[in-house]
mmCIF file with all atom_site columns, C-alpha atoms and ligand atoms in Angstrom:
data_model
loop_
_atom_site.group_PDB
_atom_site.id
_atom_site.type_symbol
_atom_site.label_atom_id
_atom_site.label_alt_id
_atom_site.label_comp_id
_atom_site.label_asym_id
_atom_site.label_entity_id
_atom_site.label_seq_id
_atom_site.pdbx_PDB_ins_code
_atom_site.Cartn_x
_atom_site.Cartn_y
_atom_site.Cartn_z
_atom_site.occupancy
_atom_site.B_iso_or_equiv
_atom_site.pdbx_formal_charge
_atom_site.auth_seq_id
_atom_site.auth_comp_id
_atom_site.auth_asym_id
_atom_site.auth_atom_id
_atom_site.pdbx_PDB_model_num
ATOM   1   C CA . MET V 1 1   ? 5.160   18.758  5.877   1.00 84.00 ? 1   MET V CA 1
ATOM   2   C CA . LYS V 1 2   ? 1.404   19.017  6.540   1.00 91.00 ? 2   LYS V CA 1
ATOM   3   C CA . LYS V 1 3   ? -0.686  15.841  6.492   1.00 91.00 ? 3   LYS V CA 1
ATOM   4   C CA . GLU V 1 4   ? -2.617  17.033  3.432   1.00 92.00 ? 4   GLU V CA 1
ATOM   5   C CA . ASP V 1 5   ? 0.642   17.672  1.572   1.00 95.00 ? 5   ASP V CA 1
ATOM   6   C CA . ILE V 1 6   ? 1.975   14.227  2.490   1.00 97.00 ? 6   ILE V CA 1
ATOM   7   C CA . ASN V 1 7   ? -1.255  12.620  1.300   1.00 98.00 ? 7   ASN V CA 1
ATOM   8   C CA . LYS V 1 8   ? -1.084  14.563  -1.953  1.00 98.00 ? 8   LYS V CA 1
ATOM   9   C CA . ALA V 1 9   ? 2.535   13.520  -2.540  1.00 98.00 ? 9   ALA V CA 1
ATOM   10  C CA . LEU V 1 10  ? 1.650   9.874   -1.844  1.00 98.00 ? 10  LEU V CA 1
ATOM   11  C CA . PHE V 1 11  ? -1.415  10.053  -4.115  1.00 98.00 ? 11  PHE V CA 1
ATOM   12  C CA . ASN V 1 12  ? 0.690   11.523  -6.923  1.00 98.00 ? 12  ASN V CA 1
ATOM   13  C CA . ALA V 1 13  ? 3.392   8.858   -6.519  1.00 99.00 ? 13  ALA V CA 1
ATOM   14  C CA . ALA V 1 14  ? 0.828   6.026   -6.549  1.00 98.00 ? 14  ALA V CA 1
ATOM   15  C CA . GLU V 1 15  ? -0.935  7.445   -9.591  1.00 98.00 ? 15  GLU V CA 1
ATOM   16  C CA . LYS V 1 16  ? 2.340   7.922   -11.463 1.00 98.00 ? 16  LYS V CA 1
ATOM   17  C CA . VAL V 1 17  ? 3.283   4.245   -11.251 1.00 98.00 ? 17  VAL V CA 1
ATOM   18  C CA . ARG V 1 18  ? -0.296  2.954   -11.580 1.00 98.00 ? 18  ARG V CA 1
ATOM   19  C CA . LYS V 1 19  ? -0.163  3.926   -15.244 1.00 98.00 ? 19  LYS V CA 1
ATOM   20  C CA . ASN V 1 20  ? 2.562   1.306   -15.715 1.00 98.00 ? 20  ASN V CA 1
ATOM   21  C CA . ALA V 1 21  ? 0.680   -1.571  -14.079 1.00 98.00 ? 21  ALA V CA 1
ATOM   22  C CA . HIS V 1 22  ? 0.800   -4.809  -16.089 1.00 98.00 ? 22  HIS V CA 1
ATOM   23  C CA . VAL V 1 23  ? -2.810  -6.020  -15.954 1.00 98.00 ? 23  VAL V CA 1
ATOM   24  C CA . PRO V 1 24  ? -3.739  -7.905  -19.161 1.00 98.00 ? 24  PRO V CA 1
ATOM   25  C CA . TYR V 1 25  ? -5.968  -10.311 -17.184 1.00 98.00 ? 25  TYR V CA 1
ATOM   26  C CA . SER V 1 26  ? -7.900  -8.197  -14.684 1.00 98.00 ? 26  SER V CA 1
ATOM   27  C CA . ASN V 1 27  ? -7.516  -4.875  -16.469 1.00 98.00 ? 27  ASN V CA 1
ATOM   28  C CA . PHE V 1 28  ? -7.533  -3.416  -12.942 1.00 98.00 ? 28  PHE V CA 1
ATOM   29  C CA . LYS V 1 29  ? -4.578  -1.120  -12.350 1.00 98.00 ? 29  LYS V CA 1
ATOM   30  C CA . VAL V 1 30  ? -3.474  -0.467  -8.774  1.00 98.00 ? 30  VAL V CA 1
ATOM   31  C CA . GLY V 1 31  ? -0.813  1.913   -7.463  1.00 98.00 ? 31  GLY V CA 1
ATOM   32  C CA . ALA V 1 32  ? 0.676   2.026   -3.978  1.00 99.00 ? 32  ALA V CA 1
ATOM   33  C CA . ALA V 1 33  ? 2.975   4.558   -2.358  1.00 99.00 ? 33  ALA V CA 1
ATOM   34  C CA . ILE V 1 34  ? 4.717   4.249   0.996   1.00 99.00 ? 34  ILE V CA 1
ATOM   35  C CA . LEU V 1 35  ? 6.098   7.053   3.133   1.00 98.00 ? 35  LEU V CA 1
ATOM   36  C CA . ALA V 1 36  ? 9.065   5.447   4.889   1.00 98.00 ? 36  ALA V CA 1
ATOM   37  C CA . ASP V 1 37  ? 11.034  6.417   7.972   1.00 97.00 ? 37  ASP V CA 1
ATOM   38  C CA . ASP V 1 38  ? 13.659  8.217   5.880   1.00 98.00 ? 38  ASP V CA 1
ATOM   39  C CA . GLY V 1 39  ? 11.022  10.617  4.537   1.00 98.00 ? 39  GLY V CA 1
ATOM   40  C CA . ASN V 1 40  ? 11.191  9.174   1.043   1.00 98.00 ? 40  ASN V CA 1
ATOM   41  C CA . ILE V 1 41  ? 8.318   7.719   -0.939  1.00 98.00 ? 41  ILE V CA 1
ATOM   42  C CA . TYR V 1 42  ? 8.486   4.231   -2.448  1.00 99.00 ? 42  TYR V CA 1
ATOM   43  C CA . ALA V 1 43  ? 5.919   3.215   -5.049  1.00 99.00 ? 43  ALA V CA 1
ATOM   44  C CA . GLY V 1 44  ? 4.770   0.071   -6.811  1.00 98.00 ? 44  GLY V CA 1
ATOM   45  C CA . CYS V 1 45  ? 2.109   -1.142  -9.236  1.00 98.00 ? 45  CYS V CA 1
ATOM   46  C CA . ASN V 1 46  ? 0.506   -4.541  -9.743  1.00 98.00 ? 46  ASN V CA 1
ATOM   47  C CA . VAL V 1 47  ? 2.270   -6.898  -12.138 1.00 98.00 ? 47  VAL V CA 1
ATOM   48  C CA . GLU V 1 48  ? 0.132   -9.809  -13.319 1.00 98.00 ? 48  GLU V CA 1
ATOM   49  C CA . ASN V 1 49  ? 1.295   -13.058 -14.891 1.00 98.00 ? 49  ASN V CA 1
ATOM   50  C CA . ALA V 1 50  ? -0.197  -15.588 -17.315 1.00 98.00 ? 50  ALA V CA 1
ATOM   51  C CA . ALA V 1 51  ? 0.297   -18.083 -14.490 1.00 98.00 ? 51  ALA V CA 1
ATOM   52  C CA . TYR V 1 52  ? -2.207  -16.153 -12.358 1.00 98.00 ? 52  TYR V CA 1
ATOM   53  C CA . PRO V 1 53  ? -0.905  -16.869 -8.830  1.00 98.00 ? 53  PRO V CA 1
ATOM   54  C CA . GLU V 1 54  ? 2.482   -15.449 -9.800  1.00 98.00 ? 54  GLU V CA 1
ATOM   55  C CA . GLY V 1 55  ? 1.007   -11.954 -10.076 1.00 98.00 ? 55  GLY V CA 1
ATOM   56  C CA . VAL V 1 56  ? 2.216   -9.339  -7.592  1.00 98.00 ? 56  VAL V CA 1
ATOM   57  C CA . CYS V 1 57  ? 0.104   -6.670  -5.901  1.00 98.00 ? 57  CYS V CA 1
ATOM   58  C CA . ALA V 1 58  ? 1.010   -2.995  -5.993  1.00 98.00 ? 58  ALA V CA 1
ATOM   59  C CA . GLU V 1 59  ? 1.635   -2.922  -2.234  1.00 98.00 ? 59  GLU V CA 1
ATOM   60  C CA . ALA V 1 60  ? 4.144   -5.767  -2.500  1.00 98.00 ? 60  ALA V CA 1
ATOM   61  C CA . GLY V 1 61  ? 6.020   -3.867  -5.214  1.00 98.00 ? 61  GLY V CA 1
ATOM   62  C CA . ALA V 1 62  ? 6.163   -0.736  -3.089  1.00 99.00 ? 62  ALA V CA 1
ATOM   63  C CA . ILE V 1 63  ? 7.409   -2.719  -0.082  1.00 99.00 ? 63  ILE V CA 1
ATOM   64  C CA . SER V 1 64  ? 10.139  -4.292  -2.221  1.00 98.00 ? 64  SER V CA 1
ATOM   65  C CA . GLN V 1 65  ? 11.291  -0.868  -3.387  1.00 98.00 ? 65  GLN V CA 1
ATOM   66  C CA . MET V 1 66  ? 11.400  0.349   0.216   1.00 98.00 ? 66  MET V CA 1
ATOM   67  C CA . VAL V 1 67  ? 13.347  -2.644  1.501   1.00 98.00 ? 67  VAL V CA 1
ATOM   68  C CA . ALA V 1 68  ? 15.771  -2.539  -1.432  1.00 98.00 ? 68  ALA V CA 1
ATOM   69  C CA . ALA V 1 69  ? 16.507  1.070   -0.467  1.00 98.00 ? 69  ALA V CA 1
ATOM   70  C CA . GLY V 1 70  ? 17.392  -0.054  3.055   1.00 98.00 ? 70  GLY V CA 1
ATOM   71  C CA . GLN V 1 71  ? 14.183  1.078   4.750   1.00 98.00 ? 71  GLN V CA 1
ATOM   72  C CA . LYS V 1 72  ? 12.071  -1.052  7.075   1.00 98.00 ? 72  LYS V CA 1
ATOM   73  C CA . GLN V 1 73  ? 9.514   1.264   8.645   1.00 98.00 ? 73  GLN V CA 1
ATOM   74  C CA . ILE V 1 74  ? 6.284   2.279   6.927   1.00 98.00 ? 74  ILE V CA 1
ATOM   75  C CA . LYS V 1 75  ? 4.910   5.585   8.193   1.00 98.00 ? 75  LYS V CA 1
ATOM   76  C CA . ARG V 1 76  ? 1.875   5.800   5.890   1.00 98.00 ? 76  ARG V CA 1
ATOM   77  C CA . ILE V 1 77  ? 0.658   3.974   2.801   1.00 98.00 ? 77  ILE V CA 1
ATOM   78  C CA . TYR V 1 78  ? -1.655  5.159   0.029   1.00 98.00 ? 78  TYR V CA 1
ATOM   79  C CA . ILE V 1 79  ? -3.369  2.833   -2.444  1.00 99.00 ? 79  ILE V CA 1
ATOM   80  C CA . THR V 1 80  ? -5.064  4.005   -5.633  1.00 98.00 ? 80  THR V CA 1
ATOM   81  C CA . GLY V 1 81  ? -7.210  2.323   -8.250  1.00 98.00 ? 81  GLY V CA 1
ATOM   82  C CA . SER V 1 82  ? -9.989  3.118   -10.667 1.00 96.00 ? 82  SER V CA 1
ATOM   83  C CA . GLY V 1 83  ? -13.664 3.569   -9.791  1.00 97.00 ? 83  GLY V CA 1
ATOM   84  C CA . PHE V 1 84  ? -15.553 5.095   -6.882  1.00 98.00 ? 84  PHE V CA 1
ATOM   85  C CA . ASP V 1 85  ? -14.989 2.456   -4.226  1.00 98.00 ? 85  ASP V CA 1
ATOM   86  C CA . PRO V 1 86  ? -11.846 2.603   -2.086  1.00 98.00 ? 86  PRO V CA 1
ATOM   87  C CA . VAL V 1 87  ? -9.302  0.040   -3.280  1.00 98.00 ? 87  VAL V CA 1
ATOM   88  C CA . MET V 1 88  ? -8.704  -1.957  -0.128  1.00 98.00 ? 88  MET V CA 1
ATOM   89  C CA . PRO V 1 89  ? -5.497  -3.948  0.334   1.00 98.00 ? 89  PRO V CA 1
ATOM   90  C CA . CYS V 1 90  ? -6.060  -7.693  -0.003  1.00 98.00 ? 90  CYS V CA 1
ATOM   91  C CA . GLY V 1 91  ? -5.557  -9.946  3.003   1.00 98.00 ? 91  GLY V CA 1
ATOM   92  C CA . GLY V 1 92  ? -2.072  -10.947 1.931   1.00 98.00 ? 92  GLY V CA 1
ATOM   93  C CA . CYS V 1 93  ? -1.006  -7.339  1.530   1.00 98.00 ? 93  CYS V CA 1
ATOM   94  C CA . ARG V 1 94  ? -2.388  -6.398  4.951   1.00 98.00 ? 94  ARG V CA 1
ATOM   95  C CA . GLN V 1 95  ? -0.069  -9.033  6.393   1.00 98.00 ? 95  GLN V CA 1
ATOM   96  C CA . LYS V 1 96  ? 2.866   -7.822  4.272   1.00 98.00 ? 96  LYS V CA 1
ATOM   97  C CA . ILE V 1 97  ? 2.285   -4.264  5.533   1.00 99.00 ? 97  ILE V CA 1
ATOM   98  C CA . ARG V 1 98  ? 2.114   -5.634  9.118   1.00 98.00 ? 98  ARG V CA 1
ATOM   99  C CA . GLU V 1 99  ? 5.724   -6.765  8.813   1.00 98.00 ? 99  GLU V CA 1
ATOM   100 C CA . PHE V 1 100 ? 6.939   -3.164  8.411   1.00 98.00 ? 100 PHE V CA 1
ATOM   101 C CA . ALA V 1 101 ? 4.322   -0.971  10.101  1.00 98.00 ? 101 ALA V CA 1
ATOM   102 C CA . SER V 1 102 ? 3.087   -0.334  13.608  1.00 98.00 ? 102 SER V CA 1
ATOM   103 C CA . LEU V 1 103 ? -0.597  -1.016  14.277  1.00 98.00 ? 103 LEU V CA 1
ATOM   104 C CA . GLY V 1 104 ? -1.467  2.685   14.278  1.00 98.00 ? 104 GLY V CA 1
ATOM   105 C CA . VAL V 1 105 ? -0.138  3.333   10.780  1.00 98.00 ? 105 VAL V CA 1
ATOM   106 C CA . ILE V 1 106 ? -2.748  4.830   8.467   1.00 98.00 ? 106 ILE V CA 1
ATOM   107 C CA . ILE V 1 107 ? -3.628  3.053   5.241   1.00 98.00 ? 107 ILE V CA 1
ATOM   108 C CA . ILE V 1 108 ? -5.437  5.233   2.724   1.00 98.00 ? 108 ILE V CA 1
ATOM   109 C CA . SER V 1 109 ? -7.548  3.444   0.129   1.00 98.00 ? 109 SER V CA 1
ATOM   110 C CA . HIS V 1 110 ? -8.742  5.493   -2.804  1.00 98.00 ? 110 HIS V CA 1
ATOM   111 C CA . GLY V 1 111 ? -10.797 4.718   -5.886  1.00 98.00 ? 111 GLY V CA 1
ATOM   112 C CA . VAL V 1 112 ? -9.834  7.876   -7.723  1.00 98.00 ? 112 VAL V CA 1
ATOM   113 C CA . ASP V 1 113 ? -13.392 8.760   -8.798  1.00 98.00 ? 113 ASP V CA 1
ATOM   114 C CA . GLY V 1 114 ? -14.510 8.687   -5.170  1.00 98.00 ? 114 GLY V CA 1
ATOM   115 C CA . GLU V 1 115 ? -13.252 9.764   -1.772  1.00 98.00 ? 115 GLU V CA 1
ATOM   116 C CA . PRO V 1 116 ? -10.194 8.363   0.052   1.00 98.00 ? 116 PRO V CA 1
ATOM   117 C CA . LEU V 1 117 ? -10.858 6.130   3.051   1.00 98.00 ? 117 LEU V CA 1
ATOM   118 C CA . GLU V 1 118 ? -8.427  6.220   5.994   1.00 98.00 ? 118 GLU V CA 1
ATOM   119 C CA . LYS V 1 119 ? -8.100  3.202   8.279   1.00 98.00 ? 119 LYS V CA 1
ATOM   120 C CA . THR V 1 120 ? -5.388  2.091   10.667  1.00 98.00 ? 120 THR V CA 1
ATOM   121 C CA . LEU V 1 121 ? -3.559  -1.174  10.112  1.00 98.00 ? 121 LEU V CA 1
ATOM   122 C CA . ASP V 1 122 ? -5.121  -2.451  13.335  1.00 98.00 ? 122 ASP V CA 1
ATOM   123 C CA . GLU V 1 123 ? -8.603  -1.789  11.933  1.00 98.00 ? 123 GLU V CA 1
ATOM   124 C CA . LEU V 1 124 ? -7.841  -3.671  8.715   1.00 98.00 ? 124 LEU V CA 1
ATOM   125 C CA . LEU V 1 125 ? -5.938  -6.505  10.376  1.00 98.00 ? 125 LEU V CA 1
ATOM   126 C CA . PRO V 1 126 ? -7.228  -6.969  13.941  1.00 98.00 ? 126 PRO V CA 1
ATOM   127 C CA . PHE V 1 127 ? -5.783  -9.563  16.342  1.00 98.00 ? 127 PHE V CA 1
ATOM   128 C CA . SER V 1 128 ? -2.856  -9.943  13.980  1.00 98.00 ? 128 SER V CA 1
ATOM   129 C CA . PHE V 1 129 ? 0.210   -12.117 13.956  1.00 98.00 ? 129 PHE V CA 1
ATOM   130 C CA . GLY V 1 130 ? 3.482   -10.266 13.481  1.00 98.00 ? 130 GLY V CA 1
ATOM   131 C CA . PRO V 1 131 ? 7.211   -10.137 14.193  1.00 97.00 ? 131 PRO V CA 1
ATOM   132 C CA . GLU V 1 132 ? 6.588   -9.725  17.953  1.00 96.00 ? 132 GLU V CA 1
ATOM   133 C CA . SER V 1 133 ? 4.661   -12.995 17.931  1.00 97.00 ? 133 SER V CA 1
ATOM   134 C CA . LEU V 1 134 ? 7.985   -14.658 17.150  1.00 97.00 ? 134 LEU V CA 1
ATOM   135 C CA . GLY V 1 135 ? 9.923   -12.525 19.590  1.00 96.00 ? 135 GLY V CA 1
ATOM   136 C CA . VAL V 1 136 ? 11.346  -10.244 16.913  1.00 97.00 ? 136 VAL V CA 1
ATOM   137 C CA . LYS V 1 137 ? 11.385  -6.530  17.679  1.00 85.00 ? 137 LYS V CA 1
ATOM   138 C CA . LYS V 1 138 ? 10.304  -4.196  14.902  1.00 72.00 ? 138 LYS V CA 1
HETATM 139 N N1 . THU I 2 .   ? -4.520  -5.773  -6.426  1.00 86.94 ? 1   THU I N1 1
HETATM 140 C C1 . THU I 2 .   ? -3.495  -5.040  -5.908  1.00 86.94 ? 1   THU I C1 1
HETATM 141 O O1 . THU I 2 .   ? -2.484  -4.797  -6.574  1.00 86.94 ? 1   THU I O1 1
HETATM 142 N N2 . THU I 2 .   ? -3.612  -4.592  -4.644  1.00 86.94 ? 1   THU I N2 1
HETATM 143 C C2 . THU I 2 .   ? -4.719  -4.753  -3.866  1.00 86.94 ? 1   THU I C2 1
HETATM 144 O O2 . THU I 2 .   ? -4.699  -4.377  -2.726  1.00 86.94 ? 1   THU I O2 1
HETATM 145 C C3 . THU I 2 .   ? -5.920  -5.370  -4.422  1.00 86.94 ? 1   THU I C3 1
HETATM 146 C C4 . THU I 2 .   ? -5.703  -6.122  -5.679  1.00 86.94 ? 1   THU I C4 1
HETATM 147 C C5 . THU I 2 .   ? -4.390  -6.258  -7.799  1.00 86.94 ? 1   THU I C5 1
HETATM 148 C C6 . THU I 2 .   ? -4.104  -7.719  -7.920  1.00 86.94 ? 1   THU I C6 1
HETATM 149 C C7 . THU I 2 .   ? -4.589  -7.974  -9.330  1.00 86.94 ? 1   THU I C7 1
HETATM 150 O O3 . THU I 2 .   ? -3.528  -7.651  -10.235 1.00 86.94 ? 1   THU I O3 1
HETATM 151 C C8 . THU I 2 .   ? -5.703  -6.996  -9.540  1.00 86.94 ? 1   THU I C8 1
HETATM 152 O O4 . THU I 2 .   ? -5.559  -6.015  -8.525  1.00 86.94 ? 1   THU I O4 1
HETATM 153 C C9 . THU I 2 .   ? -7.077  -7.614  -9.449  1.00 86.94 ? 1   THU I C9 1
HETATM 154 O O5 . THU I 2 .   ? -7.227  -8.372  -8.307  1.00 86.94 ? 1   THU I O5 1
#
């Protein structure tokens, strides 16, 4: 599949689940879609909680879906949200992505009224700590 087609499929998957985000506190819906090693797409949305720190980001939901399906390698990840500005993954999610992606993996951040921004994991999480730091091969 062409890169543009993959991006479109990931965008569509993220937008589909973003509608279901549970965001009574921030009112800020986020969708995330992962292209995994098996060629399938795994998606997640943010799920907030009245006990605020218990809320879960969209990226974490997508990673859970991927791992539950038996996949451990992220090939590309696409994040969508409202507004013009790219919706960047939070620091915690950058680290969660690091667990399952190589440093060259592209993360696309897209506020759907604006343009998508493509960055590598290494650009968003430089000098990072990961599985190799503990002698674990990815
Ligand atoms: N959020 C995500 O789901 N992913 C991100 O990368 C940025 C922030 C969510 C968390 C919270 O539910 C809402 O956006 C506002 O911070």
